[in-house]
Tab-separated table of C-alpha atoms in Angstrom:
chain	number	residue	atom	x	y	z
A	1	UNK	CA	-0.044	-0.008	-0.005
A	2	UNK	CA	2.712	2.476	0.884
A	3	UNK	CA	4.350	1.975	-2.540
A	4	UNK	CA	1.204	1.924	-4.687
A	5	UNK	CA	-0.825	4.520	-2.781
A	6	UNK	CA	0.611	7.499	-4.777
A	7	UNK	CA	-0.593	5.792	-7.936
A	8	UNK	CA	-4.124	5.609	-6.479
A	9	UNK	CA	-4.017	9.258	-5.599
A	10	UNK	CA	-2.787	10.176	-9.091
A	11	UNK	CA	-5.515	8.025	-10.679
A	12	UNK	CA	-8.090	9.876	-8.606
A	13	UNK	CA	-6.711	13.247	-9.674
A	14	UNK	CA	-6.539	12.271	-13.325
A	15	UNK	CA	-10.056	10.846	-13.404
A	16	UNK	CA	-11.346	14.122	-11.991
A	17	UNK	CA	-10.665	15.644	-15.366
A	18	UNK	CA	-8.773	18.724	-14.116
A	19	UNK	CA	-7.015	19.898	-17.245
A	20	UNK	CA	-5.379	17.434	-19.566
A	21	UNK	CA	-2.573	16.293	-17.367
A	22	UNK	CA	-0.453	13.235	-17.960
A	23	UNK	CA	0.573	11.082	-14.992
A	24	UNK	CA	3.905	12.874	-14.814
A	25	UNK	CA	2.180	16.254	-15.011
A	26	UNK	CA	-0.178	15.292	-12.220
A	27	UNK	CA	2.759	14.038	-10.131
A	28	UNK	CA	4.596	17.321	-10.608
A	29	UNK	CA	1.486	19.320	-9.773
A	30	UNK	CA	0.825	17.373	-6.549
A	31	UNK	CA	4.402	17.671	-5.389
A	32	UNK	CA	4.658	21.343	-6.247
A	33	UNK	CA	1.346	22.112	-4.460
A	34	UNK	CA	2.073	20.153	-1.286
A	35	UNK	CA	5.500	18.570	-1.344
A	36	UNK	CA	6.325	14.875	-1.657
A	37	UNK	CA	4.129	13.903	1.298
A	38	UNK	CA	1.078	15.191	-0.629
A	39	UNK	CA	1.333	11.953	-2.633
A	40	UNK	CA	0.062	10.268	0.522
A	41	UNK	CA	-2.892	12.528	1.151
A	42	UNK	CA	-5.718	10.290	2.356
A	43	UNK	CA	-3.565	7.287	3.288
A	44	UNK	CA	-4.935	7.310	6.830
A	45	UNK	CA	-8.465	6.859	5.521
A	46	UNK	CA	-7.219	4.019	3.360
A	47	UNK	CA	-5.614	2.257	6.330
A	48	UNK	CA	-8.594	2.869	8.553
A	49	UNK	CA	-10.903	1.516	5.881
A	50	UNK	CA	-8.815	-1.590	5.265
A	51	UNK	CA	-8.662	-2.497	8.969
A	52	UNK	CA	-12.419	-1.837	9.431
A	53	UNK	CA	-13.292	-3.775	6.270
A	54	UNK	CA	-11.268	-6.841	7.272
A	55	UNK	CA	-12.526	-6.722	10.834
A	56	UNK	CA	-16.171	-6.425	9.733
A	57	UNK	CA	-15.738	-9.191	7.164
A	58	UNK	CA	-14.086	-11.686	9.500
A	59	UNK	CA	-16.538	-11.054	12.336
A	60	UNK	CA	-19.550	-11.321	10.008
A	61	UNK	CA	-18.164	-14.524	8.514
A	62	UNK	CA	-17.670	-16.020	11.974
A	63	UNK	CA	-21.176	-14.956	12.997
A	64	UNK	CA	-22.719	-16.497	9.906
A	65	UNK	CA	-20.651	-19.672	10.118
A	66	UNK	CA	-21.985	-20.318	13.600
A	67	UNK	CA	-25.605	-19.939	12.445
A	68	UNK	CA	-25.707	-21.830	9.167
A	69	UNK	CA	-25.913	-25.556	8.402
A	70	UNK	CA	-22.762	-27.606	7.808
A	71	UNK	CA	-22.905	-27.882	4.037
A	72	UNK	CA	-20.074	-27.768	1.497
A	73	UNK	CA	-21.427	-24.566	-0.183
A	74	UNK	CA	-21.952	-22.553	3.028
A	75	UNK	CA	-18.361	-21.225	3.418
A	76	UNK	CA	-18.705	-19.592	-0.004
A	77	UNK	CA	-22.138	-18.245	0.760
A	78	UNK	CA	-21.046	-16.934	4.141
A	79	UNK	CA	-17.872	-15.376	2.696
A	80	UNK	CA	-19.788	-13.640	-0.056
A	81	UNK	CA	-22.363	-12.348	2.433
A	82	UNK	CA	-19.679	-11.165	4.809
A	83	UNK	CA	-17.793	-9.305	1.995
A	84	UNK	CA	-20.924	-7.680	0.642
A	85	UNK	CA	-21.934	-6.452	4.102
A	86	UNK	CA	-18.475	-5.099	4.863
A	87	UNK	CA	-18.348	-3.332	1.493
A	88	UNK	CA	-21.756	-1.736	1.938
A	89	UNK	CA	-21.002	-0.571	5.505
A	90	UNK	CA	-17.646	0.882	4.536
A	91	UNK	CA	-18.486	2.446	1.209
A	92	UNK	CA	-18.829	5.936	2.702
A	93	UNK	CA	-15.197	5.676	3.850
A	94	UNK	CA	-14.129	5.294	0.183
A	95	UNK	CA	-15.997	8.474	-0.691
A	96	UNK	CA	-14.337	10.357	2.079
A	97	UNK	CA	-10.971	9.015	1.024
A	98	UNK	CA	-11.536	10.235	-2.545
A	99	UNK	CA	-12.449	13.670	-1.244
A	100	UNK	CA	-9.279	13.893	0.750
A	101	UNK	CA	-7.215	12.733	-2.284
A	102	UNK	CA	-8.876	15.242	-4.648
A	103	UNK	CA	-8.718	18.225	-2.315
A	104	UNK	CA	-6.329	20.976	-3.445
A	105	UNK	CA	-5.564	21.827	0.235
A	106	UNK	CA	-4.785	19.380	3.008
A	107	UNK	CA	-8.017	18.066	4.489
A	108	UNK	CA	-8.575	15.964	7.642
A	109	UNK	CA	-10.815	12.904	7.748
A	110	UNK	CA	-13.178	14.823	10.043
A	111	UNK	CA	-13.310	17.827	7.660
A	112	UNK	CA	-14.018	15.573	4.625
A	113	UNK	CA	-16.792	13.765	6.594
A	114	UNK	CA	-18.415	17.065	7.614
A	115	UNK	CA	-18.278	18.322	4.047
A	116	UNK	CA	-19.875	15.148	2.773
A	117	UNK	CA	-22.652	15.228	5.390
A	118	UNK	CA	-23.372	18.905	4.569
A	119	UNK	CA	-23.961	18.053	0.943
């Protein structure tokens, strides 16, 4: 994640359609606007989301496993259900992360959440 995260940030910036930047142009712009650490803007939301997603998924899977019949297909069904639930619950975190990545000025997780709720 620490090596590929800047690529995710640049992909977000490029998909926003601001100008006609190339990946090198976007990299230069991000670094000139905020320094090299700006390439990691939003990484805390990514880490928080990953931990919360996996925790939700594993706990949901364990809960479902204890409540379903012992059948060969049930691990797949329970795993699918657990992943779908974790994704649905944590989807807003992805939106907040994208806002932090796309912001021209540094923005905290709390600021991005408040902005999203206001809209």
